[in-house]
Structure formats: structure tokens, C-alpha cells
Amino acid sequence: DAGVIQSPRHEVTEMGQEVTLRCKPISGHDYLFWYRQTMMRGLELLIYFNNNVPIDDSGMPEDRFSAKMPNASFSTLKIQPSEPRDSAVYFCASSTMASGGGETQYFGPGTRLLVL
Amino acid sequence: SQQGEEDPQALSIQEGENATMNCSYKTSINNLQWYRQNSGRGLVHLILIRSNEREKHSGRLRVTLDTSKKSSSLLITASRAADTASYFCATDASNSGYALNFGKGTSLLVTP
């Protein structure tokens, strides 16, 4: 398996522009997570899906952020309009449910976003 | 949401030495995981220890869990330069579904 795939790997945009980050989870995984990593705040969970349904979006910073999962093999995280403080590395991760809960998450390589 | 906190924030050792990193958390958990992140890369799962386990080994890694103290430690024995990375603990809070809360990590530097 190719692992979790994210695109683009790097994105540079100007303030006010729309940014769309993409993720393809590992085939067969029924959980998908979006995280944001910054030096100041560390790794923050933004939102996660189970079987394509958003379960917890309490980490989404504000209405400028939205995430969708139209099918089991694709998810997007959109920022509109983008602001310089959105600059961070955004990770997508996927996992599969097993007894006991909280199983291993597999991370993509991340998208490094810079908003000028 | 509660987070694990790693200690120390940074650690520098020489090849062959052992490296110990600690993690403390605040609420009851189902399990605790350790992840590694190489510079510019995604996180990679290292080991998972469940709340009813006290110690677990995987190759050169040894993890302990003390639920009474709400703490865990990760020991890397006979370290190598390739172990240079950031190490994160992640807790699966018992009422949070399958979401994980990550600490800010320990940055480990292993010099030849």
C-alpha cells in the first residue's frame, strides 16, 4: 500500500486566497483525521471522520475552515479566505477501528502551507 | 482537550547511549502511543501500550506506563544517529472516540 497520500506537498499563497488540501487515506481505513502542526501550538486535531461522516470538528479554528469526505478514498480541507496565521504543516492520518479503541494512526507526509 | 506533555523538550546524547523521554497526561486513558517524526516528515507510530499493561518492548524500545501517576516513559537503548527525531506521546482519552491528543514532543539529537 502507498500509505496516506497528501497533495500538494507545499503550497504558497497570498492572504485572502482559497486553499484546498487533499488526502487519500489507506484503503480499508474507516477513520480519517486532519491535524495542524505549528511550533507554538504543536500538533492539533482539527476534525475527524468515521465512514465518511464528520464526528468531531471542535478543533476547526473558525468558519474559514471546512472539511469534506465525499467518499472513503478522498478528503479535502479548505481554507477560505486564508490568512498568514494559517501557515502551518497540515497532516492527514487514517486508521481502522479495532477492539480497545484508539488504534494506530498512519500519517501522510503533510502539506506545508505558507500564507503571505 | 487534554494533552500529554513530554519531558525533556530537548535531549542530546552520543551514539551508544540510552535516551529516556517521559510523558505525563491528565485524564484516564484507554491506551498511550509513542510516535516519531523525522524532520520534514509525517509521524510514524512506534508502539502502543494499553492501560492494563505496565511495560512493553519493541526492538530497542521500551515503554512503561504508570496509570496511578498518569505517566509513561520511552527508553531507546544503544541509540544511533538515525534515531535523531522528535518523539511524541499520544493519549486516547477514554471518552473521545478514536481521536488522539498529542504532546509537543521531545527533540532527540544523537551525535556520532
GROMACS .gro file of C-alpha atoms in nm:
model
  228
    1ASP     CA    1   0.000   0.000   0.000
    2ALA     CA    2   0.124   0.350  -0.081
    3GLY     CA    3   0.028   0.485   0.259
    4VAL     CA    4  -0.163   0.807   0.318
    5ILE     CA    5  -0.122   1.042   0.025
    6GLN     CA    6  -0.144   1.418   0.058
    7SER     CA    7  -0.132   1.689  -0.204
    8PRO     CA    8   0.010   1.935  -0.259
    9ARG     CA    9   0.325   1.886  -0.053
   10HIS     CA   10   0.394   2.257  -0.049
   11GLU     CA   11   0.161   2.550  -0.101
   12VAL     CA   12   0.245   2.918  -0.107
   13THR     CA   13  -0.044   3.156  -0.142
   14GLU     CA   14  -0.141   3.511  -0.071
   15MET     CA   15  -0.369   3.622   0.206
   16GLY     CA   16  -0.733   3.605   0.103
   17GLN     CA   17  -0.691   3.322  -0.143
   18GLU     CA   18  -0.869   2.989  -0.115
   19VAL     CA   19  -0.655   2.690  -0.028
   20THR     CA   20  -0.758   2.327  -0.078
   21LEU     CA   21  -0.560   2.044   0.074
   22ARG     CA   22  -0.623   1.687  -0.035
   23CYS     CA   23  -0.588   1.349   0.128
   24LYS     CA   24  -0.622   0.990   0.019
   25PRO     CA   25  -0.635   0.754   0.319
   26ILE     CA   26  -0.507   0.399   0.326
   27SER     CA   27  -0.752   0.169   0.154
   28GLY     CA   28  -0.983   0.000   0.402
   29HIS     CA   29  -0.930   0.253   0.679
   30ASP     CA   30  -1.256   0.389   0.814
   31TYR     CA   31  -1.119   0.679   1.021
   32LEU     CA   32  -0.961   0.992   0.876
   33PHE     CA   33  -0.804   1.273   1.077
   34TRP     CA   34  -0.684   1.622   0.988
   35TYR     CA   35  -0.415   1.781   1.207
   36ARG     CA   36  -0.229   2.109   1.203
   37GLN     CA   37   0.126   2.141   1.337
   38THR     CA   38   0.295   2.465   1.437
   39MET     CA   39   0.591   2.539   1.659
   40MET     CA   40   0.377   2.736   1.901
   41ARG     CA   41   0.080   2.502   1.938
   42GLY     CA   42   0.224   2.164   1.847
   43LEU     CA   43   0.000   1.908   1.677
   44GLU     CA   44  -0.368   1.995   1.693
   45LEU     CA   45  -0.657   1.778   1.584
   46LEU     CA   46  -0.885   1.977   1.355
   47ILE     CA   47  -1.153   1.726   1.258
   48TYR     CA   48  -1.202   1.356   1.212
   49PHE     CA   49  -1.435   1.136   1.011
   50ASN     CA   50  -1.567   0.786   1.057
   51ASN     CA   51  -1.707   0.612   0.749
   52ASN     CA   52  -1.704   0.949   0.569
   53VAL     CA   53  -1.913   1.120   0.839
   54PRO     CA   54  -1.762   1.406   1.044
   55ILE     CA   55  -1.755   1.301   1.408
   56ASP     CA   56  -1.581   1.585   1.587
   57ASP     CA   57  -1.498   1.921   1.430
   58SER     CA   58  -1.445   2.108   1.755
   59GLY     CA   59  -1.082   2.166   1.664
   60MET     CA   60  -1.162   2.358   1.347
   61PRO     CA   61  -1.038   2.709   1.427
   62GLU     CA   62  -1.316   2.908   1.266
   63ASP     CA   63  -1.568   2.920   0.984
   64ARG     CA   64  -1.295   2.984   0.730
   65PHE     CA   65  -1.203   2.617   0.763
   66SER     CA   66  -1.416   2.339   0.618
   67ALA     CA   67  -1.356   1.970   0.553
   68LYS     CA   68  -1.536   1.714   0.344
   69MET     CA   69  -1.510   1.345   0.279
   70PRO     CA   70  -1.726   1.265  -0.025
   71ASN     CA   71  -1.614   0.901  -0.033
   72ALA     CA   72  -1.395   0.654   0.150
   73SER     CA   73  -1.087   0.735  -0.054
   74PHE     CA   74  -1.078   1.114  -0.058
   75SER     CA   75  -1.098   1.408   0.176
   76THR     CA   76  -1.038   1.780   0.143
   77LEU     CA   77  -0.958   2.055   0.389
   78LYS     CA   78  -1.040   2.400   0.260
   79ILE     CA   79  -0.943   2.740   0.395
   80GLN     CA   80  -1.131   3.037   0.256
   81PRO     CA   81  -1.012   3.307   0.287
   82SER     CA   82  -0.662   3.217   0.400
   83GLU     CA   83  -0.467   3.429   0.649
   84PRO     CA   84  -0.097   3.440   0.741
   85ARG     CA   85  -0.171   3.277   1.078
   86ASP     CA   86  -0.291   2.969   0.891
   87SER     CA   87   0.067   2.898   0.790
   88ALA     CA   88   0.150   2.553   0.926
   89VAL     CA   89   0.202   2.193   0.826
   90TYR     CA   90  -0.127   2.012   0.777
   91PHE     CA   91  -0.131   1.637   0.823
   92CYS     CA   92  -0.387   1.381   0.727
   93ALA     CA   93  -0.392   1.046   0.907
   94SER     CA   94  -0.605   0.735   0.878
   95SER     CA   95  -0.677   0.435   1.095
   96THR     CA   96  -0.903   0.137   1.124
   97MET     CA   97  -1.119   0.051   1.420
   98ALA     CA   98  -1.024  -0.238   1.642
   99SER     CA   99  -1.121  -0.357   1.986
  100GLY     CA  100  -0.990  -0.144   2.268
  101GLY     CA  101  -1.014   0.187   2.086
  102GLY     CA  102  -0.755   0.448   1.986
  103GLU     CA  103  -0.564   0.236   1.743
  104THR     CA  104  -0.257   0.329   1.547
  105GLN     CA  105  -0.285   0.624   1.313
  106TYR     CA  106  -0.093   0.636   0.987
  107PHE     CA  107   0.020   0.979   0.884
  108GLY     CA  108   0.071   1.130   0.544
  109PRO     CA  109   0.380   1.338   0.465
  110GLY     CA  110   0.196   1.663   0.527
  111THR     CA  111   0.126   1.979   0.332
  112ARG     CA  112   0.346   2.274   0.422
  113LEU     CA  113   0.130   2.586   0.381
  114LEU     CA  114   0.268   2.938   0.373
  115VAL     CA  115   0.024   3.226   0.351
  116LEU     CA  116   0.190   3.556   0.265
  117SER     CA  117  -0.883   1.868   2.515
  118GLN     CA  118  -0.616   1.729   2.739
  119GLN     CA  119  -0.266   1.675   2.606
  120GLY     CA  120   0.028   1.468   2.705
  121GLU     CA  121   0.337   1.665   2.797
  122GLU     CA  122   0.679   1.530   2.712
  123ASP     CA  123   0.987   1.590   2.918
  124PRO     CA  124   1.253   1.695   2.841
  125GLN     CA  125   1.176   1.924   2.549
  126ALA     CA  126   1.518   1.853   2.401
  127LEU     CA  127   1.777   1.583   2.460
  128SER     CA  128   2.125   1.548   2.318
  129ILE     CA  129   2.325   1.226   2.358
  130GLN     CA  130   2.604   1.035   2.189
  131GLU     CA  131   2.564   0.720   1.986
  132GLY     CA  132   2.550   0.412   2.203
  133GLU     CA  133   2.395   0.589   2.499
  134ASN     CA  134   2.038   0.533   2.615
  135ALA     CA  135   1.772   0.800   2.573
  136THR     CA  136   1.479   0.833   2.810
  137MET     CA  137   1.177   1.051   2.741
  138ASN     CA  138   0.882   1.100   2.972
  139CYS     CA  139   0.518   1.182   2.914
  140SER     CA  140   0.255   1.296   3.160
  141TYR     CA  141  -0.116   1.323   3.096
  142LYS     CA  142  -0.421   1.441   3.285
  143THR     CA  143  -0.724   1.215   3.245
  144SER     CA  144  -0.790   0.843   3.233
  145ILE     CA  145  -0.695   0.671   2.909
  146ASN     CA  146  -0.758   0.353   2.712
  147ASN     CA  147  -0.405   0.345   2.579
  148LEU     CA  148  -0.098   0.555   2.512
  149GLN     CA  149   0.109   0.562   2.197
  150TRP     CA  150   0.451   0.691   2.103
  151TYR     CA  151   0.526   0.835   1.761
  152ARG     CA  152   0.845   0.954   1.593
  153GLN     CA  153   0.875   1.241   1.349
  154ASN     CA  154   1.182   1.296   1.138
  155SER     CA  155   1.245   1.649   1.022
  156GLY     CA  156   1.004   1.747   0.747
  157ARG     CA  157   0.816   1.419   0.756
  158GLY     CA  158   0.493   1.280   0.895
  159LEU     CA  159   0.462   1.098   1.224
  160VAL     CA  160   0.537   0.728   1.241
  161HIS     CA  161   0.385   0.501   1.502
  162LEU     CA  162   0.637   0.330   1.729
  163ILE     CA  163   0.449   0.147   1.999
  164LEU     CA  164   0.113   0.131   2.176
  165ILE     CA  165   0.065   0.036   2.539
  166ARG     CA  166  -0.280  -0.031   2.681
  167SER     CA  167  -0.400   0.096   3.016
  168ASN     CA  168  -0.383  -0.252   3.170
  169GLU     CA  169  -0.020  -0.301   3.066
  170ARG     CA  170   0.280  -0.177   3.262
  171GLU     CA  171   0.567  -0.239   3.023
  172LYS     CA  172   0.616  -0.318   2.659
  173HIS     CA  173   0.918  -0.383   2.440
  174SER     CA  174   0.979  -0.348   2.070
  175GLY     CA  175   1.335  -0.395   1.949
  176ARG     CA  176   1.545  -0.124   2.115
  177LEU     CA  177   1.236   0.048   2.252
  178ARG     CA  178   1.097   0.000   2.599
  179VAL     CA  179   0.782   0.175   2.713
  180THR     CA  180   0.643   0.186   3.064
  181LEU     CA  181   0.307   0.310   3.180
  182ASP     CA  182   0.209   0.410   3.532
  183THR     CA  183  -0.162   0.491   3.533
  184SER     CA  184  -0.157   0.584   3.902
  185LYS     CA  185   0.091   0.862   3.822
  186LYS     CA  186  -0.056   0.927   3.478
  187SER     CA  187   0.286   0.899   3.322
  188SER     CA  188   0.478   0.699   3.065
  189SER     CA  189   0.838   0.672   2.961
  190LEU     CA  190   1.007   0.576   2.636
  191LEU     CA  191   1.355   0.431   2.654
  192ILE     CA  192   1.568   0.392   2.343
  193THR     CA  193   1.867   0.172   2.414
  194ALA     CA  194   2.200   0.184   2.231
  195SER     CA  195   2.097   0.493   2.036
  196ARG     CA  196   2.206   0.555   1.678
  197ALA     CA  197   2.239   0.874   1.475
  198ALA     CA  198   1.932   0.758   1.280
  199ASP     CA  199   1.726   0.788   1.600
  200THR     CA  200   1.758   1.166   1.574
  201ALA     CA  201   1.398   1.287   1.554
  202SER     CA  202   1.114   1.430   1.759
  203TYR     CA  203   0.919   1.188   1.975
  204PHE     CA  204   0.558   1.240   2.072
  205CYS     CA  205   0.328   1.065   2.313
  206ALA     CA  206  -0.039   1.048   2.226
  207THR     CA  207  -0.324   0.963   2.454
  208ASP     CA  208  -0.657   0.820   2.362
  209ALA     CA  209  -0.887   0.973   2.622
  210SER     CA  210  -1.147   0.720   2.726
  211ASN     CA  211  -1.441   0.932   2.615
  212SER     CA  212  -1.306   1.084   2.296
  213GLY     CA  213  -1.371   0.808   2.048
  214TYR     CA  214  -1.064   0.741   1.839
  215ALA     CA  215  -0.917   1.090   1.845
  216LEU     CA  216  -0.567   1.128   1.986
  217ASN     CA  217  -0.419   1.411   2.186
  218PHE     CA  218  -0.052   1.472   2.118
  219GLY     CA  219   0.206   1.640   2.336
  220LYS     CA  220   0.455   1.891   2.196
  221GLY     CA  221   0.728   1.632   2.174
  222THR     CA  222   1.086   1.572   2.278
  223SER     CA  223   1.352   1.662   2.026
  224LEU     CA  224   1.628   1.400   2.036
  225LEU     CA  225   1.971   1.457   1.885
  226VAL     CA  226   2.209   1.163   1.867
  227THR     CA  227   2.561   1.259   1.767
  228PRO     CA  228   2.815   1.012   1.626
   0.00000   0.00000   0.00000
